[in-house]
PDB file of C-alpha atoms in Angstrom:
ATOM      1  CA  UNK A   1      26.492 -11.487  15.545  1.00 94.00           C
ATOM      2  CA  UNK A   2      28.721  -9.457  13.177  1.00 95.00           C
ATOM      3  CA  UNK A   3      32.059  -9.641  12.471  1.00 96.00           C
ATOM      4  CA  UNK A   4      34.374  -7.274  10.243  1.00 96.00           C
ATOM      5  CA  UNK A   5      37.237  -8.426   8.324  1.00 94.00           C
ATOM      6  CA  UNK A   6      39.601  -5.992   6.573  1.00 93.00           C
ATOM      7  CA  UNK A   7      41.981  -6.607   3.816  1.00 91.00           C
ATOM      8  CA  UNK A   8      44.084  -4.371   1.094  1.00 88.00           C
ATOM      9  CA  UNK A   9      42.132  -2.644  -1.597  1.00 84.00           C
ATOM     10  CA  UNK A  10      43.502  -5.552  -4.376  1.00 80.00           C
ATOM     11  CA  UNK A  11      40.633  -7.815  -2.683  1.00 78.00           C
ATOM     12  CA  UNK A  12      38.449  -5.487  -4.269  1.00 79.00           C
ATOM     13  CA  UNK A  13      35.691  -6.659  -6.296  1.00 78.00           C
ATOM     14  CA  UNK A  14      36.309  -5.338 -10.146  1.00 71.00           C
ATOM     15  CA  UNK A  15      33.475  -4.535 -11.630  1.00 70.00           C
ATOM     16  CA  UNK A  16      32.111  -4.982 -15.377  1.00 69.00           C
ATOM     17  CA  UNK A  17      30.135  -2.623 -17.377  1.00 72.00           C
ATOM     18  CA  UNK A  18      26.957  -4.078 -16.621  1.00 71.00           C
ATOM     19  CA  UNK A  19      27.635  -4.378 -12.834  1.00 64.00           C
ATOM     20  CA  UNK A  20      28.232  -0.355 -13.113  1.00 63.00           C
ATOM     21  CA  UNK A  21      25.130   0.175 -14.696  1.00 68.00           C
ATOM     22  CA  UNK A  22      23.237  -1.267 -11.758  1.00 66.00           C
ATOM     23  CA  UNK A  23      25.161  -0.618  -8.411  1.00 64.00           C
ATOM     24  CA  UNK A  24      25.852   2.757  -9.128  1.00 63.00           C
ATOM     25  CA  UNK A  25      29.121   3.331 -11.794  1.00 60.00           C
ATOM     26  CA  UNK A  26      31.463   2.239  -9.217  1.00 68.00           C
ATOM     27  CA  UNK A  27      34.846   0.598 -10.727  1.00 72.00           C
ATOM     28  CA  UNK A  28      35.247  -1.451  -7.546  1.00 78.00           C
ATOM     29  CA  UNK A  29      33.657  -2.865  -4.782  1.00 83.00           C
ATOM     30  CA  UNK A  30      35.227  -2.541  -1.370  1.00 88.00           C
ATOM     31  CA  UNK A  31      32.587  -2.956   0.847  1.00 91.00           C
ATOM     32  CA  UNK A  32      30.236  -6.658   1.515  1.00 91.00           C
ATOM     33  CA  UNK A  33      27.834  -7.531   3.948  1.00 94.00           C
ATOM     34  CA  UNK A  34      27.409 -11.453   3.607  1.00 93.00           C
ATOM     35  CA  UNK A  35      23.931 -12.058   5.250  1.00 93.00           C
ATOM     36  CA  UNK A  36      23.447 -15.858   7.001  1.00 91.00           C
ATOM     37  CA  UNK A  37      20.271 -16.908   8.350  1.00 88.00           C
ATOM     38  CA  UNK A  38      20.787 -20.290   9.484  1.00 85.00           C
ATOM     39  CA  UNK A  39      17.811 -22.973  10.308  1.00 85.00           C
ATOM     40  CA  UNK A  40      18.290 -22.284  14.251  1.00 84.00           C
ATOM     41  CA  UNK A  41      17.762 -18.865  14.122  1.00 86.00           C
ATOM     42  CA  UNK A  42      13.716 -19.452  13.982  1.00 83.00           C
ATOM     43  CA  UNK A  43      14.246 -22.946  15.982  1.00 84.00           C
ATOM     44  CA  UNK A  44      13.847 -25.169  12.900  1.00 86.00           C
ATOM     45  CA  UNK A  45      16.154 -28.400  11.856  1.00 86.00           C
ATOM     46  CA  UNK A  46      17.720 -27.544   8.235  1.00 81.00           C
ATOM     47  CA  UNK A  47      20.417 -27.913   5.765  1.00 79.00           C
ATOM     48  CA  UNK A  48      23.043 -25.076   6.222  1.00 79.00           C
ATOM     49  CA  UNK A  49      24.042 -24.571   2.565  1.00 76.00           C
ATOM     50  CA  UNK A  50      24.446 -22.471  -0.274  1.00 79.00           C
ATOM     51  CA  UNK A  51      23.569 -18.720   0.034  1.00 81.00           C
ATOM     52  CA  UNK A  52      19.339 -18.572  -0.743  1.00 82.00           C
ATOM     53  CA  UNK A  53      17.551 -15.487  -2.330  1.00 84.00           C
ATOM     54  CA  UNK A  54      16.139 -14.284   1.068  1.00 84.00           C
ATOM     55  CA  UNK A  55      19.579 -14.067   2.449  1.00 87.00           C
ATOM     56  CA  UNK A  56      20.502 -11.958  -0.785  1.00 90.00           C
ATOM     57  CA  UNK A  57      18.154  -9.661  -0.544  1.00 90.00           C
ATOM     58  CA  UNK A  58      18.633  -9.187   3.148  1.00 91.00           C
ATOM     59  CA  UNK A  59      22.291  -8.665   3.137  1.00 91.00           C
ATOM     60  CA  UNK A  60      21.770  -6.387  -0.041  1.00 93.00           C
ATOM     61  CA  UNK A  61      19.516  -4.373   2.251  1.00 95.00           C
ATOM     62  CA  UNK A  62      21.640  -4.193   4.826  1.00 95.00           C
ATOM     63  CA  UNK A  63      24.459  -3.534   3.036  1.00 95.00           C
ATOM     64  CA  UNK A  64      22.598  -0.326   1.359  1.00 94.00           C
ATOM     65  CA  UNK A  65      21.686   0.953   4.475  1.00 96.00           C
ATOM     66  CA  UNK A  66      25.408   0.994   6.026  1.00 97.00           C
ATOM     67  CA  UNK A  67      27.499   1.676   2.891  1.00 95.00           C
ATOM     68  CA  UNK A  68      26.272   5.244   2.673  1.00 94.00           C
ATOM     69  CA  UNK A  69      28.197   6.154   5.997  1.00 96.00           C
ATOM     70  CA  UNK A  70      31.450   4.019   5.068  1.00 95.00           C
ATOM     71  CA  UNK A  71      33.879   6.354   3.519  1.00 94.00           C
ATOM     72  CA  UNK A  72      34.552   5.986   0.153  1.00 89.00           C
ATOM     73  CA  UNK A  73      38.678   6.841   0.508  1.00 90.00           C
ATOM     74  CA  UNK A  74      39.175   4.212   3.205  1.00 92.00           C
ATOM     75  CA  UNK A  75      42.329   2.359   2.365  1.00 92.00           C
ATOM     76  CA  UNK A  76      41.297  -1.260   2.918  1.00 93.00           C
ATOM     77  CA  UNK A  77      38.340  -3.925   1.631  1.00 92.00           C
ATOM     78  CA  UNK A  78      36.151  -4.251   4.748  1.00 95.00           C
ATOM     79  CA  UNK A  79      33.871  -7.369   4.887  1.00 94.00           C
ATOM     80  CA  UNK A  80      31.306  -7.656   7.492  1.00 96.00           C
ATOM     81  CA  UNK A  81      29.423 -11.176   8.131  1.00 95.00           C
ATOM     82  CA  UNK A  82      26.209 -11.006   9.719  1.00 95.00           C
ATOM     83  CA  UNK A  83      25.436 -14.823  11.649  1.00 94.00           C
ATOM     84  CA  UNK A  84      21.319 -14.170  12.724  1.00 93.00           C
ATOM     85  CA  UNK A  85      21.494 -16.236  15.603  1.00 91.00           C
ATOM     86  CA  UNK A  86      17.487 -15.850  16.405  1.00 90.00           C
ATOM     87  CA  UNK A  87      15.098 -14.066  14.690  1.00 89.00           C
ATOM     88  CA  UNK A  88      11.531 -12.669  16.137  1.00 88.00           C
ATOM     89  CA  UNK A  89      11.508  -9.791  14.031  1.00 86.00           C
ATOM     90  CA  UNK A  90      13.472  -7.867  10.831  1.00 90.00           C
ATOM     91  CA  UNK A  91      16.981  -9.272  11.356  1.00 93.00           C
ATOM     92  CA  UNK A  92      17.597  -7.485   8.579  1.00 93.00           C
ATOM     93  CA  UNK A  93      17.753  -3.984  10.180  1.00 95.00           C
ATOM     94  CA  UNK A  94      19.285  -5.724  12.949  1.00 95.00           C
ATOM     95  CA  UNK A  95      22.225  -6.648  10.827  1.00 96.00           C
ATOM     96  CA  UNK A  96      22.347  -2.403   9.913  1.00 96.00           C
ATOM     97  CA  UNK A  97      22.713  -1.626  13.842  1.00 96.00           C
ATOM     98  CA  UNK A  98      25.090  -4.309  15.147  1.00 96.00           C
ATOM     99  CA  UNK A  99      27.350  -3.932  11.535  1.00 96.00           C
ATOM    100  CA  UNK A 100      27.097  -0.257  12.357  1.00 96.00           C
ATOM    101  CA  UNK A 101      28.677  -1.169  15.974  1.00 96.00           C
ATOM    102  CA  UNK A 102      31.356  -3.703  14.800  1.00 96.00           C
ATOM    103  CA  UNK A 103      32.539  -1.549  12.201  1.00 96.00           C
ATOM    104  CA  UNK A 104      33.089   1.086  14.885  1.00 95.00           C
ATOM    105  CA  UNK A 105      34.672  -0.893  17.134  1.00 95.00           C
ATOM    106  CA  UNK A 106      37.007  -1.826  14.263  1.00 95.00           C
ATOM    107  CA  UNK A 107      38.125   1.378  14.042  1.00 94.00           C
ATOM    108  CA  UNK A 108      36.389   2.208  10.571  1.00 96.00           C
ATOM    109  CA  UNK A 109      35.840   6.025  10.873  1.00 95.00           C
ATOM    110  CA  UNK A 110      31.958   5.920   9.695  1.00 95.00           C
ATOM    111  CA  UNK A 111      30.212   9.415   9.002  1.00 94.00           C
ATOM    112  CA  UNK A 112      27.526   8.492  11.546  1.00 94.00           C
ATOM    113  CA  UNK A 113      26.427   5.985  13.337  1.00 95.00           C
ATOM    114  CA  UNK A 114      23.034   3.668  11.141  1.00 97.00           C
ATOM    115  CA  UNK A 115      20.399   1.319  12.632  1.00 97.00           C
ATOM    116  CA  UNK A 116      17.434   0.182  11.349  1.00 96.00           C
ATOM    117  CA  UNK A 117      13.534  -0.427  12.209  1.00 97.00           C
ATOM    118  CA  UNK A 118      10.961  -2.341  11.049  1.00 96.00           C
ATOM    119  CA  UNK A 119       7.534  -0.474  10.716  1.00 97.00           C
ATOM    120  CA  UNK A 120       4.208  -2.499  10.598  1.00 96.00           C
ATOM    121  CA  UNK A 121       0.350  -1.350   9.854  1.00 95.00           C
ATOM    122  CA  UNK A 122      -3.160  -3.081  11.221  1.00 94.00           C
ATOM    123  CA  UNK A 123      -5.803  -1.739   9.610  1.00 91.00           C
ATOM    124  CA  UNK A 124      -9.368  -2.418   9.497  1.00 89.00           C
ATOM    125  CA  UNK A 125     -12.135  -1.489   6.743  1.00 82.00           C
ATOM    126  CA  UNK A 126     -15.542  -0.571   5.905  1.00 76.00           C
ATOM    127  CA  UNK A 127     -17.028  -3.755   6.368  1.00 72.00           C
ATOM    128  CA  UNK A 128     -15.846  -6.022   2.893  1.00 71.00           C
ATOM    129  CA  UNK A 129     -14.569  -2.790   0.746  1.00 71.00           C
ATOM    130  CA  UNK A 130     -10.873  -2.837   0.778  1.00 65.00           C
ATOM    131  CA  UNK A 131     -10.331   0.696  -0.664  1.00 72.00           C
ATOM    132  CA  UNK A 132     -11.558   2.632   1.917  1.00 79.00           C
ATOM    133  CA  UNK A 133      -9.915   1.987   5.624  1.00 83.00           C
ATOM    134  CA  UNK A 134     -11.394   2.965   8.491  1.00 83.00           C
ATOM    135  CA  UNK A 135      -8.932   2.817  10.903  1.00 91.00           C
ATOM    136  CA  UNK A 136      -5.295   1.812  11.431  1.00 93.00           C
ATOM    137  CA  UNK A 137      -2.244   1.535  13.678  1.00 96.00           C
ATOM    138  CA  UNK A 138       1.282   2.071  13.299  1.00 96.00           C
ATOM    139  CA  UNK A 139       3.426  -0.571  14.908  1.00 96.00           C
ATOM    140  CA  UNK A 140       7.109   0.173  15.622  1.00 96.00           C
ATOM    141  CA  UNK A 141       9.853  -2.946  15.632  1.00 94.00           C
ATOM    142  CA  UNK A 142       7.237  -5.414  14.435  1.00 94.00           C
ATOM    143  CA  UNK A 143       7.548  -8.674  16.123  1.00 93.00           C
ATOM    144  CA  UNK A 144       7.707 -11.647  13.512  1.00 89.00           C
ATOM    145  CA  UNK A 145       3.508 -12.359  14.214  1.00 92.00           C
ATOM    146  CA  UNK A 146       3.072  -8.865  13.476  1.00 92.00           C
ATOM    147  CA  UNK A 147       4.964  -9.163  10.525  1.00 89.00           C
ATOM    148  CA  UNK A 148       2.700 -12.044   9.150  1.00 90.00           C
ATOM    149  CA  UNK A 149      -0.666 -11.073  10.535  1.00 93.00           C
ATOM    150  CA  UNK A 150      -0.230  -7.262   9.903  1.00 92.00           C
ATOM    151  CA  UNK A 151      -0.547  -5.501   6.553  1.00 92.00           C
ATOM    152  CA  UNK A 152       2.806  -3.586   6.060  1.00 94.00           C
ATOM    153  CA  UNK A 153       6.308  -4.428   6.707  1.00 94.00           C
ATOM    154  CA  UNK A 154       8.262  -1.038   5.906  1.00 96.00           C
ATOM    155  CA  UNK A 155      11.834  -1.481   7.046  1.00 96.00           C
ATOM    156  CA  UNK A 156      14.046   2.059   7.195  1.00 97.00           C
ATOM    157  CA  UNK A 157      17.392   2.737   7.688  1.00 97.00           C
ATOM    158  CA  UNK A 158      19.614   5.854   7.921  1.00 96.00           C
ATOM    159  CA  UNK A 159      21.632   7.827  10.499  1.00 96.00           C
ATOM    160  CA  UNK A 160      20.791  10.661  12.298  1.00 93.00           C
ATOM    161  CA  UNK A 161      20.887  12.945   9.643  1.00 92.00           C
ATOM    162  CA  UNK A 162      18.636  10.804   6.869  1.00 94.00           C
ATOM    163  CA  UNK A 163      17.709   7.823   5.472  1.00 97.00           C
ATOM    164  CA  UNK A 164      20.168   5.890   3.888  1.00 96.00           C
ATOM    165  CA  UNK A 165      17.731   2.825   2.768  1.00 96.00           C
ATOM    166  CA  UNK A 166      13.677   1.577   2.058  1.00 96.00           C
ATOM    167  CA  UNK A 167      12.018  -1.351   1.752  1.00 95.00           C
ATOM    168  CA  UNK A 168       8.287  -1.651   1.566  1.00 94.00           C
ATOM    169  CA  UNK A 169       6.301  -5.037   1.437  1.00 93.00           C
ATOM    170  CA  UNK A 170       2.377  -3.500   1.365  1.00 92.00           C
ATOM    171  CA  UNK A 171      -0.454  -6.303   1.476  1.00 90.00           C
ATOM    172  CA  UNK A 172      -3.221  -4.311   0.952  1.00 85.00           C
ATOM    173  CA  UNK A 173      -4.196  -3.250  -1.993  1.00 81.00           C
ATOM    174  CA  UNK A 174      -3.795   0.549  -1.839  1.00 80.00           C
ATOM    175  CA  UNK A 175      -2.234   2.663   1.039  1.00 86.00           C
ATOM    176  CA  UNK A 176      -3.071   6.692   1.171  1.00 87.00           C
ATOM    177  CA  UNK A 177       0.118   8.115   1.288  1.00 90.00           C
ATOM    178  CA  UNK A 178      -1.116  10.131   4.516  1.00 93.00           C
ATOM    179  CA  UNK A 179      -0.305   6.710   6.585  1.00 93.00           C
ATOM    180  CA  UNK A 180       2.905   6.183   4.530  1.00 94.00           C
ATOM    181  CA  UNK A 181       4.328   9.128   5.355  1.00 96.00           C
ATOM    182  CA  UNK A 182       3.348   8.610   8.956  1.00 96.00           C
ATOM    183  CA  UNK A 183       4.937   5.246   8.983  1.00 96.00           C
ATOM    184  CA  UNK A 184       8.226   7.490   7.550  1.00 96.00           C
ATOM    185  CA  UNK A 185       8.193  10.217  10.792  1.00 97.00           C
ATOM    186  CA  UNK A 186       7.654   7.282  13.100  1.00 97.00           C
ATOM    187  CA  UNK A 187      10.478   5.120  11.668  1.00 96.00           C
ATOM    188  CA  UNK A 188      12.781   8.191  11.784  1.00 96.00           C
ATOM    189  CA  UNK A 189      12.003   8.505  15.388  1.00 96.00           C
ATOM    190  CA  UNK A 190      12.421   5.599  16.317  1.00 96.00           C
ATOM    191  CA  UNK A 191      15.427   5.170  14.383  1.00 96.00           C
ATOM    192  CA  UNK A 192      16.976   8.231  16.450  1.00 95.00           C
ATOM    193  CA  UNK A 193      16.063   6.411  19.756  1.00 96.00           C
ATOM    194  CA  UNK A 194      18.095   3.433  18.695  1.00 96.00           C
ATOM    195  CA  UNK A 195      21.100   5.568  17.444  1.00 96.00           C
ATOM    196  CA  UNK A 196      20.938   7.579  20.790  1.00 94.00           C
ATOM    197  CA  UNK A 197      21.119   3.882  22.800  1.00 94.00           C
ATOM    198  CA  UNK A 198      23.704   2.732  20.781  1.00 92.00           C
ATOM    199  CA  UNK A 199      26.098   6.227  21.246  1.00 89.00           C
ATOM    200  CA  UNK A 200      26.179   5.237  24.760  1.00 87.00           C
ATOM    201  CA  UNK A 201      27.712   2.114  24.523  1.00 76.00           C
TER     202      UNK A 201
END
């Protein structure tokens, strides 16, 4: 579920020196995704309470992957909150295609439409030898079991025209790059499916 908020530019975030150095040399910050991924959402009993690292580095994901379509001249602080209200797969990337809808809808003129996918890999080996696989498959929108029991979760992000984000958790110990950049031209695909779907609504 995501919601946009807007507000005038002196909401802004100010930013330091050293917060230039590492998001880029921006002065201010006028665009947040806040990322929430509450207990319920995988049908577990919790604590709802202060923001944890793998809802930082969700939302900073997500927020990578839209800000490169939000123009940079638009005259208002836009905050979009991302409530996962069940998760089976990367809500992450999830978050990129419904904040790329509500922020629409809200009338921000975005460059192009984003959304997101979740690649996974299987592979199997030459008997115990790690290094050298034998065989593989590329799985597209990995459900959360493939996610665990698989050997790659490579998220991607990006609009029709590129990819605007990357994140890569490999298990094994080496990948060829051959299979990478397979897992790349399959992501983009499907990535231009879900764009196409979501144009029609």
């Amino acid at each position: 579920l995501c919601t946009v908020s807007l507000d005038s530019l002196s909401s802004s975030l100010q930013m330091d020196p050293v917060k230039m150095l590492t998001t880029g040399f921006e002065k201010r910050k006028t665009f947040f995704v806040h990322y929430e991924f509450p207990p319920y959402a995988v049908k577990e009993i919790g604590r709802v309470g202060p923001v944890v690292r793998r809802e930082i580095g969700h939302g900073a994901l997500a927020e990578k992957g839209i800000k490169a379509v939000v123009p940079q001249d638009f005259p208002f602080t836009i905050r979009l909150t991302s409530e996962v209200l069940q998760s089976n797969g990367s809500s992450s990337m999830a978050t990129v295609c419904a904040g790329s809808m509500a922020l629409m809808d809200a009338g921000v003129p975005l460059s192009s439409p984003v959304a997101g996918v979740a690649m996974g890999l299987v592979t199997k080996y030459q008997g115990t030898d790690t290094k050298h696989i034998e065989n593989y498959k590329l799985l597209t929108d990995i459900l959360g079991i493939e996610d665990y029991m698989g050997d790659m979760d490579f998220k991607i992000a990006g609009s029709r025209r590129g990819i605007t984000a990357l994140q890569a958790d490999i298990k094994v110990p080496g990948l060829p790059l051959k299979i990478i950049m397979e897992a790349v031209q399959a992501g983009c695909d499907a990535k231009s499916q879900i764009i196409e779907i979501m144009s029609k609504t």
